[in-house]
Structures are given as structure tokens and as C-alpha cells.
CSV table of C-alpha atoms in Angstrom, one decimal:
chain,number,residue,atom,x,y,z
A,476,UNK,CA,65.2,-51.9,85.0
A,477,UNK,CA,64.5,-55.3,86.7
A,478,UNK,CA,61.7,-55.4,84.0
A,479,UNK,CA,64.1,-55.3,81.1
A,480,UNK,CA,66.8,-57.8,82.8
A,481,UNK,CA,64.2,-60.6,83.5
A,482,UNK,CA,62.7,-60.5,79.8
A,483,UNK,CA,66.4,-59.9,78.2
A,484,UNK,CA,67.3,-62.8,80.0
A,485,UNK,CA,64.1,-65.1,79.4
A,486,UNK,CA,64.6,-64.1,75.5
A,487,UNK,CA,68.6,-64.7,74.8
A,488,UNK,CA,67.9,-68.3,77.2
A,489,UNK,CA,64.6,-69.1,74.9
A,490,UNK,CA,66.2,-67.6,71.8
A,491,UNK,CA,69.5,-70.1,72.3
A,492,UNK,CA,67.6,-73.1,73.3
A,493,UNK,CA,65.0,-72.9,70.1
A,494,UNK,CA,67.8,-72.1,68.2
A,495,UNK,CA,70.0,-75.1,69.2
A,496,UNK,CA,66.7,-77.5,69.0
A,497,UNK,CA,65.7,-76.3,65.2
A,498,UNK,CA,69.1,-76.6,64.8
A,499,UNK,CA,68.9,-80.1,65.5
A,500,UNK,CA,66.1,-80.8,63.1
A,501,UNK,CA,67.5,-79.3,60.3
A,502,UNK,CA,70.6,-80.7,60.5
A,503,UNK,CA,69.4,-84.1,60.9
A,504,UNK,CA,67.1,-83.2,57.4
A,505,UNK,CA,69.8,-81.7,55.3
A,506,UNK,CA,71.6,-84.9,56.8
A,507,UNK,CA,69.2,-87.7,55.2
A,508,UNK,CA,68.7,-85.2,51.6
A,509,UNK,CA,65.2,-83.3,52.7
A,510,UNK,CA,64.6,-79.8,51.5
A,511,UNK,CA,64.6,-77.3,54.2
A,512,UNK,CA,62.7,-74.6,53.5
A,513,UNK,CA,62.8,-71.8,56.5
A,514,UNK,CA,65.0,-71.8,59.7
A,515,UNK,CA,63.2,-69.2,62.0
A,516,UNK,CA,64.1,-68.3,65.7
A,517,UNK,CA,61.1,-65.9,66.7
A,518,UNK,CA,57.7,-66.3,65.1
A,519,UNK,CA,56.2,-64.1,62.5
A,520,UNK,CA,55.9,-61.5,61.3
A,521,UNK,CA,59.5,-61.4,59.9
A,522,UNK,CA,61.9,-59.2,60.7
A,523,UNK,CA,65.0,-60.6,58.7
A,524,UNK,CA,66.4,-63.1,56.9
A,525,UNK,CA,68.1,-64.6,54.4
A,526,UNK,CA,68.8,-67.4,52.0
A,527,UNK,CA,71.7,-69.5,51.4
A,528,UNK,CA,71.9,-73.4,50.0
A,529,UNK,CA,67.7,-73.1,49.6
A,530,UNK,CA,66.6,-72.3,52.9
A,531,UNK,CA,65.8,-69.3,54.2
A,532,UNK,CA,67.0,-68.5,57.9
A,533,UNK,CA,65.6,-65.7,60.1
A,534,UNK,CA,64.4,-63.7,62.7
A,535,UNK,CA,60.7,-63.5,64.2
A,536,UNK,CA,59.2,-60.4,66.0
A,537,UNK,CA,57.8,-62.5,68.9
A,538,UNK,CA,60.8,-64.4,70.5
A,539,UNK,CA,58.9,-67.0,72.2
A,540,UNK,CA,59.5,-69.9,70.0
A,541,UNK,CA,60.8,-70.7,66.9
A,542,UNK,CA,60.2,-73.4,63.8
A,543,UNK,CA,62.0,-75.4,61.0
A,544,UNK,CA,60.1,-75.5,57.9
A,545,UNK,CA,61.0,-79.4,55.8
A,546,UNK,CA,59.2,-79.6,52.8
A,547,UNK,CA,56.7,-82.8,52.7
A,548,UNK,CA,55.7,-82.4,56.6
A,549,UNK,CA,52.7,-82.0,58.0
A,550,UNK,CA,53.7,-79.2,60.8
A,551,UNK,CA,52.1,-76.0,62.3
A,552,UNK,CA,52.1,-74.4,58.8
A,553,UNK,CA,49.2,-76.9,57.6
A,554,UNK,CA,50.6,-76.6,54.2
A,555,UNK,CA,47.7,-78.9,52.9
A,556,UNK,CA,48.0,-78.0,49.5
A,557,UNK,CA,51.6,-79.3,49.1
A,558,UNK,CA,50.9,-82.3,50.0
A,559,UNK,CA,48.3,-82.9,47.8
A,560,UNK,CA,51.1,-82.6,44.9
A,561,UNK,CA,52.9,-86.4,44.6
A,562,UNK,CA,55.6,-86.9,47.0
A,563,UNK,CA,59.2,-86.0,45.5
A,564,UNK,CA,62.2,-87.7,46.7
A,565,UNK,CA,63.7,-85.3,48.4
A,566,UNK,CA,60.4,-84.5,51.1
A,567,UNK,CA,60.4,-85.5,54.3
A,568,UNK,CA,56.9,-87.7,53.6
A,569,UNK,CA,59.2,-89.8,51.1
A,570,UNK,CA,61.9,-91.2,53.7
A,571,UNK,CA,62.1,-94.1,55.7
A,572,UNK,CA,60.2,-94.1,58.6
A,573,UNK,CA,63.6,-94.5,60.6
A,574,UNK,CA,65.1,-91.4,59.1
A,575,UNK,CA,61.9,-89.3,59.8
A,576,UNK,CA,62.2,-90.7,63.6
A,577,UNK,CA,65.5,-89.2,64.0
A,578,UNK,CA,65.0,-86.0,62.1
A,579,UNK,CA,62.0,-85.5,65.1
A,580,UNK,CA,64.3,-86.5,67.9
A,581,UNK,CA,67.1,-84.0,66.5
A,582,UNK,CA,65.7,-81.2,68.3
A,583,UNK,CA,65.6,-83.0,71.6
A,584,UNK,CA,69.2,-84.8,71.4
A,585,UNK,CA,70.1,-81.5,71.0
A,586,UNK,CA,68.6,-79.7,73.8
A,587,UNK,CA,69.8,-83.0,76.0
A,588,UNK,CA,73.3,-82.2,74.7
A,589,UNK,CA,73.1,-78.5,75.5
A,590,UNK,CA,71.8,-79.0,78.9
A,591,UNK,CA,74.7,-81.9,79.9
A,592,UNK,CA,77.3,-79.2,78.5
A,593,UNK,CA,76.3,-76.5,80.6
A,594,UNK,CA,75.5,-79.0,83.5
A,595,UNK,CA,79.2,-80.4,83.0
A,596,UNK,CA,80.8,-76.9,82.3
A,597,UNK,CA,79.5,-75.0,85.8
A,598,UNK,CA,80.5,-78.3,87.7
A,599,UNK,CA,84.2,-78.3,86.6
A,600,UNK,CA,84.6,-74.2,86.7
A,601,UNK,CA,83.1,-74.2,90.2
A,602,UNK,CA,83.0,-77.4,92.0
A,603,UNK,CA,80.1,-77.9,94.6
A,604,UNK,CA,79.9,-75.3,98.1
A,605,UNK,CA,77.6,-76.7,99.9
A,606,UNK,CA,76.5,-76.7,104.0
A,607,UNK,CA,77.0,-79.7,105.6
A,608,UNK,CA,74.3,-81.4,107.6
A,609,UNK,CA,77.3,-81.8,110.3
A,610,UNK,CA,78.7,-78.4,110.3
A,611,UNK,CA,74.9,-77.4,110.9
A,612,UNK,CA,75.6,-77.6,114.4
A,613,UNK,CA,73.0,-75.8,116.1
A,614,UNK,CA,70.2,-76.7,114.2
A,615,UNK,CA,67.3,-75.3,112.5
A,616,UNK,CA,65.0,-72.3,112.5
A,617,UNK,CA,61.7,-73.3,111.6
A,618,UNK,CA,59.2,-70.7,110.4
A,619,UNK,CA,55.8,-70.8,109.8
A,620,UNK,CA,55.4,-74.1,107.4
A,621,UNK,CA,58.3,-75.5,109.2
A,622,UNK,CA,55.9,-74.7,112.7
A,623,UNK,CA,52.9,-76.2,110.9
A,624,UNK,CA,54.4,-79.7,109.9
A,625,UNK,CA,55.8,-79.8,113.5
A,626,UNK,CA,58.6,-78.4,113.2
A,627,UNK,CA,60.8,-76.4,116.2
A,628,UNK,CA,63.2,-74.1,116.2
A,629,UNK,CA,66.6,-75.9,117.7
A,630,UNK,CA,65.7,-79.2,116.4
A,631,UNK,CA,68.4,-81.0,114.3
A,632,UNK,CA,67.5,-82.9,111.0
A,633,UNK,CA,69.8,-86.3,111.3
A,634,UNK,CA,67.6,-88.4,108.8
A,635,UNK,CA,65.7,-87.9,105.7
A,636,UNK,CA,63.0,-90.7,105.0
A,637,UNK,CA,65.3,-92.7,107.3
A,638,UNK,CA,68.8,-92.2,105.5
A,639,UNK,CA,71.7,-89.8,106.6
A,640,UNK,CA,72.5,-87.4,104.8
A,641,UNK,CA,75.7,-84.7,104.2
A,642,UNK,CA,74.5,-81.7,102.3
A,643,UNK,CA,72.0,-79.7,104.3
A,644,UNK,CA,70.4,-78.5,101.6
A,645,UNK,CA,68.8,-81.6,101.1
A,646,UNK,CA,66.1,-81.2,103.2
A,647,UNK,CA,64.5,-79.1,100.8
A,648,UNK,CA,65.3,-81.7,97.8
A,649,UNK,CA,62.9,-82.4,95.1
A,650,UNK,CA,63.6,-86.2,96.5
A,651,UNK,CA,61.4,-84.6,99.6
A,652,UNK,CA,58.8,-82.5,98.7
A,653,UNK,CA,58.3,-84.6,95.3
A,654,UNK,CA,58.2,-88.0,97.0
A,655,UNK,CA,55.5,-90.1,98.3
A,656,UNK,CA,54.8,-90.2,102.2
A,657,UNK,CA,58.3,-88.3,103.0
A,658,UNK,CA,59.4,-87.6,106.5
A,659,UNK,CA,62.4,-86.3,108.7
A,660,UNK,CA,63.8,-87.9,111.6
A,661,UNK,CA,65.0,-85.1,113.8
A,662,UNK,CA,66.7,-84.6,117.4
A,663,UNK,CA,65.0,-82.9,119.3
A,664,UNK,CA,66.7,-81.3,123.2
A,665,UNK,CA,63.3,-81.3,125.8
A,666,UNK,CA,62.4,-79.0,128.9
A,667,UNK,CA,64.7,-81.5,131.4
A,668,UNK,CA,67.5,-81.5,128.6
A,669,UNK,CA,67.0,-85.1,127.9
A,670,UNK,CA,67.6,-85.6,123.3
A,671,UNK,CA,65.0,-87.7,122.1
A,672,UNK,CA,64.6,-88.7,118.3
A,673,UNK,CA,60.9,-87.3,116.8
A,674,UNK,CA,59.4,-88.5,113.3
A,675,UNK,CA,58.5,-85.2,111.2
A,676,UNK,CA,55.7,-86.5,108.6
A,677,UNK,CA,55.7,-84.1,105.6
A,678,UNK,CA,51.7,-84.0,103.8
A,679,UNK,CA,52.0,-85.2,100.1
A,680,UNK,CA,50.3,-81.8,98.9
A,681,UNK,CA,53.2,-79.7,101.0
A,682,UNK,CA,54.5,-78.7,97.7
A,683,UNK,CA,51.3,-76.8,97.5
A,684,UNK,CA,52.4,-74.1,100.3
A,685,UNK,CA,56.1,-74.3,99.4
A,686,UNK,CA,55.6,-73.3,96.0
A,687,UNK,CA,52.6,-70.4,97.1
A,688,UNK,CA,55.2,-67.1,96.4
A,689,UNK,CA,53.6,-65.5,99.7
A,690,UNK,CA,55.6,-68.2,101.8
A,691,UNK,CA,59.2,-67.5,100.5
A,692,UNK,CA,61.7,-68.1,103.1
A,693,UNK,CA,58.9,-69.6,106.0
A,694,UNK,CA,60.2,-73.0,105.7
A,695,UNK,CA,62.9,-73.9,107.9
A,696,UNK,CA,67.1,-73.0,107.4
A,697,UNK,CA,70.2,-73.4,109.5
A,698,UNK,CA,70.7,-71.8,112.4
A,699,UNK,CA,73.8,-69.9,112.0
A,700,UNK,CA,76.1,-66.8,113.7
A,701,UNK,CA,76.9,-64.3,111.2
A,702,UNK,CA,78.7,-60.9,110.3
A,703,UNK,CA,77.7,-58.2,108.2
A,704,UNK,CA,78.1,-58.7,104.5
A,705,UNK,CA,77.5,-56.2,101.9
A,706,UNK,CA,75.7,-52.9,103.2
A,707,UNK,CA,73.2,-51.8,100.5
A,708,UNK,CA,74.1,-47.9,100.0
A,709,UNK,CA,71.7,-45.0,101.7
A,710,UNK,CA,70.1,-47.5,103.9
A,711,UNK,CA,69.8,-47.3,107.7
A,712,UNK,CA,72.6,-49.4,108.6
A,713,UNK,CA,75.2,-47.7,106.0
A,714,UNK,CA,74.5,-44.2,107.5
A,715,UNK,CA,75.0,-45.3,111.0
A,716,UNK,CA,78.2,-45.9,110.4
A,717,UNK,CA,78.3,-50.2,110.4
A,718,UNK,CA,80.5,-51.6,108.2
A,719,UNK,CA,81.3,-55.3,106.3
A,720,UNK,CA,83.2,-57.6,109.2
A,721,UNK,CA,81.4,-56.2,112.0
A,722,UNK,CA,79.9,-58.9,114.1
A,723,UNK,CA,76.2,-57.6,116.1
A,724,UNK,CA,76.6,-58.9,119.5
A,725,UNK,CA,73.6,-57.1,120.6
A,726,UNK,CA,70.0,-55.1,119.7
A,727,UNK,CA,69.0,-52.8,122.1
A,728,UNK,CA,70.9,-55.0,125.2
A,729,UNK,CA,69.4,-58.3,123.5
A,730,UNK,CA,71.9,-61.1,122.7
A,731,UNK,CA,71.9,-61.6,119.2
A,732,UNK,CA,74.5,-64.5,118.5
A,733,UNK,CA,72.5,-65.8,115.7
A,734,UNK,CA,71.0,-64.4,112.9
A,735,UNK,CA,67.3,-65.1,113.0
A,736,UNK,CA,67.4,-63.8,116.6
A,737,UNK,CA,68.9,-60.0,114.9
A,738,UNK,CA,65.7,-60.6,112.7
A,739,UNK,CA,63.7,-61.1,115.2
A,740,UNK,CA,64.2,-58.0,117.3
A,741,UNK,CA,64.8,-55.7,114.1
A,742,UNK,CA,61.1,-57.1,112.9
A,743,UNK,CA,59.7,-56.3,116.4
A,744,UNK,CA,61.0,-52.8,115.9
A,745,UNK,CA,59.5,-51.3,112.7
A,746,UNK,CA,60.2,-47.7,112.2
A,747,UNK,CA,61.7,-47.6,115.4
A,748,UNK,CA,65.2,-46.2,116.4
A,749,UNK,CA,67.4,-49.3,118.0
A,750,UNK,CA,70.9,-49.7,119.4
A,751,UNK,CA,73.5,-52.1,118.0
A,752,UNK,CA,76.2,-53.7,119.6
A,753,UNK,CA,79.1,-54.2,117.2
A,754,UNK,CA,82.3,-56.3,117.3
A,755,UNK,CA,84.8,-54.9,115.1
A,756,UNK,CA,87.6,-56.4,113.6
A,757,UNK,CA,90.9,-55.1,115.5
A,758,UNK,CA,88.8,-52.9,118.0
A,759,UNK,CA,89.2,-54.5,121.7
A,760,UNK,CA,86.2,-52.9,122.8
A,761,UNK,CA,82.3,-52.9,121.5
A,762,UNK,CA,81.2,-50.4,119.2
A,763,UNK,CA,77.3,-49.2,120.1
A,764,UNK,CA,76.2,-47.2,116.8
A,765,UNK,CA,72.2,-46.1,116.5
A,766,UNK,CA,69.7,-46.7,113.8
A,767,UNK,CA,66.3,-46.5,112.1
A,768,UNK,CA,64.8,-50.0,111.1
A,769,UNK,CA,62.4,-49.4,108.1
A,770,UNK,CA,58.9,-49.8,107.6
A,771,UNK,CA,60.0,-52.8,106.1
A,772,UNK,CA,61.6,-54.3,109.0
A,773,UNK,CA,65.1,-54.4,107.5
A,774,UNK,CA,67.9,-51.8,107.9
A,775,UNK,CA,70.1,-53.1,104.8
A,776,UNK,CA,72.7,-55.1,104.6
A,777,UNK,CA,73.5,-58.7,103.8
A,778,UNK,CA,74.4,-61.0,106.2
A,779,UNK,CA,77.4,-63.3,105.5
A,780,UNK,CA,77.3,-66.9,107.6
A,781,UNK,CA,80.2,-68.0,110.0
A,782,UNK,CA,78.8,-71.6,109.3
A,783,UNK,CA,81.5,-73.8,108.0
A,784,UNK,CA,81.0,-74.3,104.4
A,785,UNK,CA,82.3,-77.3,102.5
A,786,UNK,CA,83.6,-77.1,98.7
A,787,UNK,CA,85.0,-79.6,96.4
A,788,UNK,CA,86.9,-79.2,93.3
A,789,UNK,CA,85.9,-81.9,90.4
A,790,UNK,CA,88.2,-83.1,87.5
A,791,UNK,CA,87.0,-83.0,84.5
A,792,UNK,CA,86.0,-86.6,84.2
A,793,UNK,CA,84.0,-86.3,88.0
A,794,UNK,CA,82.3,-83.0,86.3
A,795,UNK,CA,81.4,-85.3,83.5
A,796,UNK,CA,79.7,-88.0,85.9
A,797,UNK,CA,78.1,-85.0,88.5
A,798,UNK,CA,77.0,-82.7,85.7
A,799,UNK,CA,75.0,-85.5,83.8
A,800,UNK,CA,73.5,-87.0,87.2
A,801,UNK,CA,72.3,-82.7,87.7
A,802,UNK,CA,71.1,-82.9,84.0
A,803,UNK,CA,69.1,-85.9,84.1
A,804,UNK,CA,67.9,-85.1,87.5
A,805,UNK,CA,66.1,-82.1,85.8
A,806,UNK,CA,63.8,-84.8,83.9
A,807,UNK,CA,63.3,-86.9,87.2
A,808,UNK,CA,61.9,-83.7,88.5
A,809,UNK,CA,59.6,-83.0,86.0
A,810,UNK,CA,58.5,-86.9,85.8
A,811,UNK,CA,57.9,-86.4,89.4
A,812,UNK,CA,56.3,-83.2,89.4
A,813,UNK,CA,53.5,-84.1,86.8
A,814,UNK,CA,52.9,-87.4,89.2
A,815,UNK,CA,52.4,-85.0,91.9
A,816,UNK,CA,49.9,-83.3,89.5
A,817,UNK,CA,48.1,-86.0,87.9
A,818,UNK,CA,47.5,-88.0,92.1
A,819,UNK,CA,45.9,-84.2,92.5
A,820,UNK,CA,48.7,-83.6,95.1
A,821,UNK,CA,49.9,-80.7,93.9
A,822,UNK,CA,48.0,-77.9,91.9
A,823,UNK,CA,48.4,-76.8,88.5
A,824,UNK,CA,48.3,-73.6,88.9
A,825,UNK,CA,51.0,-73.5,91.3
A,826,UNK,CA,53.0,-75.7,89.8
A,827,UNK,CA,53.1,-74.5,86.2
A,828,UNK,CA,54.9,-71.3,84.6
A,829,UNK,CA,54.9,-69.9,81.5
A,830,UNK,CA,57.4,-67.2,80.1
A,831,UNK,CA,56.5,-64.5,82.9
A,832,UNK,CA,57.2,-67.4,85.9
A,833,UNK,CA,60.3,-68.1,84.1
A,834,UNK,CA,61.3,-64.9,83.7
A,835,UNK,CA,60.6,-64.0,87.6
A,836,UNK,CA,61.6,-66.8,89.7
A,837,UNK,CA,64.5,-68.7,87.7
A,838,UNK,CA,66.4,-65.4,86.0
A,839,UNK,CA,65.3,-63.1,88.5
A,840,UNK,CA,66.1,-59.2,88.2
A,841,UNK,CA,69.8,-59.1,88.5
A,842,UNK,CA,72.0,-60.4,85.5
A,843,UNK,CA,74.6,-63.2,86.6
A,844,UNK,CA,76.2,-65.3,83.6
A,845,UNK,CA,76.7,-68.7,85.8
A,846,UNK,CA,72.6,-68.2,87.2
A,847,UNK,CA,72.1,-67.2,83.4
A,848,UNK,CA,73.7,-70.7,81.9
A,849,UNK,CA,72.3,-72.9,85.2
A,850,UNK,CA,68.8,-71.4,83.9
A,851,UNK,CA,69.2,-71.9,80.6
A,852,UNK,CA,70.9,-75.3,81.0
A,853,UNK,CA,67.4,-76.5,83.6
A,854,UNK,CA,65.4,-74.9,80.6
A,855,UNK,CA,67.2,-77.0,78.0
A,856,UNK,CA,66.3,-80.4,79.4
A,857,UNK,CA,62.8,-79.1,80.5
A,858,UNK,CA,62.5,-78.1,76.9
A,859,UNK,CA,63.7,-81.6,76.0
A,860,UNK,CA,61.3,-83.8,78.4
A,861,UNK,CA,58.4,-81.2,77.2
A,862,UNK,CA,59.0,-82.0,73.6
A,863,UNK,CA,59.6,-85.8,74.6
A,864,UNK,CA,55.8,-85.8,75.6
A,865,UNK,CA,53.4,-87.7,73.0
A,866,UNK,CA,51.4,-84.7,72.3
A,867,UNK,CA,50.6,-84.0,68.6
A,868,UNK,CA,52.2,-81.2,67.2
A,869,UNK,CA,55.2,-82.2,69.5
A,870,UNK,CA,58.1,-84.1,68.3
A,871,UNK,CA,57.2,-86.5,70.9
A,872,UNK,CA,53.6,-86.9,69.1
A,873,UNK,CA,55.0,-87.2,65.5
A,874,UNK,CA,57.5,-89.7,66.8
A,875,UNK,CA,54.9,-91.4,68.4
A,876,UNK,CA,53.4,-91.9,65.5
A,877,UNK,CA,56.4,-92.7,63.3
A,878,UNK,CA,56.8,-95.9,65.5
A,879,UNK,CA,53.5,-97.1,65.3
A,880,UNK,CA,54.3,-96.9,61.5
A,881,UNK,CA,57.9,-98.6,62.2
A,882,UNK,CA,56.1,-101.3,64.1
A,883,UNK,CA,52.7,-101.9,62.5
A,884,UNK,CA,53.9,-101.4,59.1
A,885,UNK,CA,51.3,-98.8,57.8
A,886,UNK,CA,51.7,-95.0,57.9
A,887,UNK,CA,49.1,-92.8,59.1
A,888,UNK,CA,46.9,-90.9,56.6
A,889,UNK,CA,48.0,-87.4,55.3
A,890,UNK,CA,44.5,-86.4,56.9
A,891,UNK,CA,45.0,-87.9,60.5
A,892,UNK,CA,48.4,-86.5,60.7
A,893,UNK,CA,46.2,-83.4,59.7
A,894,UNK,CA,43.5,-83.1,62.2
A,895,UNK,CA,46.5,-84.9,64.9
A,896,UNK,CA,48.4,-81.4,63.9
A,897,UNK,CA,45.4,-79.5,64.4
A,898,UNK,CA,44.1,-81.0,68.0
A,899,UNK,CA,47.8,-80.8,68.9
A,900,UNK,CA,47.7,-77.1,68.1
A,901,UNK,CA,44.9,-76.2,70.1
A,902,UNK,CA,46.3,-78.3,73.2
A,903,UNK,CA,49.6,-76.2,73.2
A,904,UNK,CA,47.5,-72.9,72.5
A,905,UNK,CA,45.0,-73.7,75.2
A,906,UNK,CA,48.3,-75.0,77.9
A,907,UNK,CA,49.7,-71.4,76.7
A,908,UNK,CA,47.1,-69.3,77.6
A,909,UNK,CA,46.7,-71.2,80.6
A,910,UNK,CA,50.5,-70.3,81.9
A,911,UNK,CA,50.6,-66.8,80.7
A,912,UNK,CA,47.0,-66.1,82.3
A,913,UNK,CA,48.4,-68.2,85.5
A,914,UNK,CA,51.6,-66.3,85.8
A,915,UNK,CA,49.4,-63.0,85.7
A,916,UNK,CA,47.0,-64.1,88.5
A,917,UNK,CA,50.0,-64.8,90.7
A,918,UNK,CA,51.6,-61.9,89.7
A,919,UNK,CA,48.8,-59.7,91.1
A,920,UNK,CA,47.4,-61.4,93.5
């Protein structure tokens, strides 16, 4: 069932965004007089359409894509033979350079638009909830990565790169692991109790093991108390009799104030019976209940902080400014990202994902509408700085072109555009097979 929830996510999110981006170009055609011949979402073969006011709008089999057919443009059709015929007024190859530009950019002012929207929306319906660095009182656990970089559990982050900061979150920013020569400046309490400041450097390629899926959750995160959340049903912890509120005091006579020390103990107990000590709301006296932790170290529930958490509510004109700056931010990150890439920081394969990535790590296997829209909105300005790129067969490539025509004064040949469509093909193709066979590989291995 996860299966079906990931891919019916991936293709309503994919099946909007192409939409909305054709959308763009054909609008922008019909705007300026250019015939539009097809409006498909999904690529062949066809499994409906229809036609009204000369164009024929549809549905694909494969929903990974989608296409706008404008008669008089040299596209992924390579429709050579039409444009052999002399060029009629109302073809795409017959209007001003200026108007072609901005039928190519339609797509993409579209997608920018559709990501600011959702940005915008989810900021004014929910505000920000966020963990202060402040309220993070007790400091950090750090885990395995966190260890390796030099890291220790108890420490306290107070600077990143040498500037406060409020939301604790931010240690794991894209500002962080996307930067150049980033580093933490951290408290740190020694053997004779003494709190001396220690300079955390964080390697360039450390993107590399945060993004490796066998490393989830080894970083570092707060150190915080807790109480038992949601109990997952038939598990260990549901049959023993615990319930949501309870507050574990205790494993097997070990303190357990905070919640990586629970882990800890439960982990060191695998298929083991163990003892808990419970505080219950409105019961004066400790509850001890017994239970099995699985061979999976866990014995189900969720655990809900008793961290301070801090939320603000945004007006609609705040949302406006906020939801932009997250919009936006999406393209930093991806300008960023293919730095990383290109200074051989960061690996390819790690750091690219096709429709199976997507599908896995951004909708994951449980369906929730605002995670659906944040997705879809991140995918929508991804799609946009993607498109952007001056690859041919891209919009950024034909618009690439159509200003060296604006600027120089003479249009390419109908056969450059040609063999530009055709190298631009096999690039996509190729960067295709690369992320589907990539997202397999890290799939299975």
C-alpha cells in the first residue's frame, strides 16, 4: 500500500506541475496568434482526448511528463517535414523573436508562480513551529557523523559559521552543508566543569554521508525529555498496558529523563523482556508495567517532546514576504547543490533523484495534503530552475538561443535548431536513465 501512495502521489504532483507549465506555453501561443496543435499531460500512447478551438488536449499512458505541440517549432516531435513547407503567419517560426522568448519562458513563469502560491498558502494557514536554539537547553545528541566531525553529546551549538542563530533547525540548513568551509562554534562543559567555546569544522564533501540513506537520523538533534505520543497498535508497548501522557522515568532501574537515553537502553536490550517506570498523569505513585523490545530495537510508540516549541502566526502580507524568501530559496539550493557537484564535493549519484527518489524520500508512504502541496510546491520551482538551464531541448536552451538571435540579429538555421533538438534529446534521455538506474542502485543496495 505504501507502493501505491508514493507513486499516486509522485503522479497527481508531476501530473499538476506539467500541466500548469504546458499550460503556460500555450497560453502564451494562443496569446501572440500561433496555432496550437496538441496539449498533452502524459506521453504517448494516447489514452484520450479531445479537440476544441483546433487543438487537441489529452491524456498520455506514461505520466512522467507532458508536451505542447505549436505548429512552426522545432520540438521533440522533429516534425522536419513541416518545416520544410514556407512559414505561415500564424507559426511559431514566423513571430518576433520577443514573442517566441516569452512563449518559452511561459512554462517556467508558471511553475515560479505555482511554487510562490503554495509557498505563500502553507505559510499563512500554518505559521512557522519551530525549536528554538535557546529553548534547546540541554544541548545535543550527537550520533555517529555528529561523533566523526567532533561532535559530543551535551555540547551546545551557540554559533553557525560565526553568527547566532534562533531556529535550531538550522544547524542542518542547506546554508551549512551547501556552503563552503562551514563550521559550528559550540559550548562545550569539561571533566573539572569549567565551559569552554570549541570550533566544529564541517568537511566540504559532508553532504556526501548526510545524504547516504544508511545514515538517516546519525547526525546530531536536541537533547530533549519526552512523554509517550501515539502508541502504534499490537506492538509491545500497547499490550503492556502504556498509554499516550505517560512519562518513562526509568528502564529496568536506569534513569531515563531524556529520550535518547530510553533509546539507548531499549537498543541494548533486543528481544529482551525490560521494566518501565511510568509517570502517569493524575497517579501519585510510579507505574512499573513489563515488556518485550523487538528484534528491531523498538517497542512502538512515538515519542512526543516536552521541549518548548515556538510558533508564529503570519498575516497575509508577512506570508507573502516568508513564502517567496522559501520559494526562491528552493533555487538557491539547487544553484548551490550543482556547485557542490561540479568542485567534485558532493557526488552525483547521491545527490541526484529521479521519479523513484522523489517518490520515496519527499512524498514518502503516508498521504498528508500539506507534505503533498510543500512537495509539489519544492518540485515546482525545481521544475522551473531545471527548465531554466541552457540545455537544448529545454526552454532554457531555445531561449538561449532566441537571445542570441535578439542580440546578434540572425536566427539560427532550421537545421542547427535541428541537430540542437536532437543532442538536447539524448542529454535528457541519457540524465534519465542515469536517475532512474541511480534510484534503483540505492534502492537495493
Amino acid at each position: 500500500m505504501e507502493i501505491v501512495i508514493m507513486a499516486g502521489q509522485l503522479i497527481l504532483g508531476l501530473s499538476i506541475l506539467v500541466g500548469l507549465h504546458e499550460l503556460g506555453h500555450l497560453l502564451a501561443a494562443k496569446a501572440f496568434g500561433m496555432r496550437v496543435e496538441q496539449y498533452f499531460i502524459g506521453f504517448p500512447p494516447k489514452v484520450w482526448s479531445i479537440k476544441r478551438g483546433g487543438t487537441e488536449y489529452g491524456l498520455g499512458a506514461i505520466p512522467l511528463g507532458g508536451f505542447v505541440k505549436i505548429t512552426g517549432m522545432i520540438d521533440e516531435s522533429l516534425d522536419t517535414k513541416a518545416m520544410q513547407q514556407e512559414p505561415q503567419p500564424w507559426e511559431f517560426r514566423s513571430k518576433p523573436a520577443w514573442q517566441r522568448l516569452i512563449v518559452m519562458l511561459g512554462g517556467i513563469i508558471i511553475n515560479v508562480i505555482t511554487g510562490i502560491v503554495i509557498f505563500v498558502a502553507l505559510t499563512y494557514k500554518n505559521g512557522e513551529t519551530y525549536l528554538s536554539a535557546r529553548d534547546a537547553k540541554y544541548g545535543i545528541v550527537a550520533y555517529e557523523l555528529g561523533k566523526e566531525i567532533g561532535l559530543k553529546t551535551g555540547d551546545k551549538i551557540v554559533r553557525i559559521n560565526g553568527k547566532p542563530f534562533d531556529d535550531f533547525s538550522d544547524i542542518r540548513s542547506s546554508e551549512v552543508f551547501l556552503g563552503s568551509d562551514s563550521y559550528y562554534i559550540v559550548e562545550r562543559t569539561g571533566a573539572d566543569g569549567k565551559v569552554e567555546e570549541v570550533t566544529i569544522d564541517i568537511p566540504n564533501d559532508f553532504i556526501n554521508k548526510l545524504s547516504d540513506k544508511k545514515n538517516a537520523g546519525m547526525f546530531v538533534e536536541a537533547i530533549q525529555p519526552f512523554r509517550v505520543g501515539e502508541l502504534v497498535p499490537g506492538m509491545p508497548a500497547e499490550k503492556s498496558g502504556l498509554k499516550k501522557g505517560d512519562i518513562i522515568t526509568a528502564v529496568n532501574g536506569q534513569p531515563t529523563r531524556f529520550y535518547h537515553e530510553f533509546q539507548d537502553i531499549v537498543k541494548a536490550n533486543v528481544n529482551k523482556p525490560i521494566t518501565l517506570t511510568v509517570q502517569r498523569p493524575n497517579v501519585p505513585q510510579p507505574v512499573s508495567l513489563k515488556t518485550t523490545v523487538t528484534d528491531k530495537g523498538q517497542i512502538g510508540f512515538g515519542a512526543e517532546t516536552l521541549l518548548k516549541k515556538t510558533h508564529i502566526d503570519y498575516t497575509f502580507g508577512q506570508a507573502l514576504v516568508k513564502g517567496t524568501e522559501q520559494a526562491f530559496g528552493v533555487v538557491y539550493d539547487n544553484i548551490k547543490g550543482f556547485g557542490k557537484i561540479f568542485r567534485g564535493d558532493v557526488s552525483a549519484s547521491k545527490a541526484l533523484s529521479g521519479p523513484i527518489g522523489i517518490a520515496q524520500n519527499l512524498f514518502g508512504g503516508v498521504w498528508m495534503w500539506e507534505r503533498f502541496w510543500f512537495v509539489t510546491g519544492l518540485l515546482s520551482m525545481a521544475l522551473a530552475f531545471f527548465n531554466i538551464l541552457p540545455i537544448p531541448a529545454l526552454d532554457g536552451g531555445h531561449s538561449t538561443l532566441l537571445l542570441y538571435e535578439m542580440v546578434s540579429g540572425r536566427k539560427p538555421s532550421d537545421r542547427f535548431l535541428e541537430g540542437a533538438q536532437r543532442v538536447g534529446m539524448v542529454i535528457l534521455l541519457s540524465l534519465m536513465a542515469f536517475a532512474i538506474f541511480n534510484d534503483v542502485f540505492k534502492a537495493v543496495f
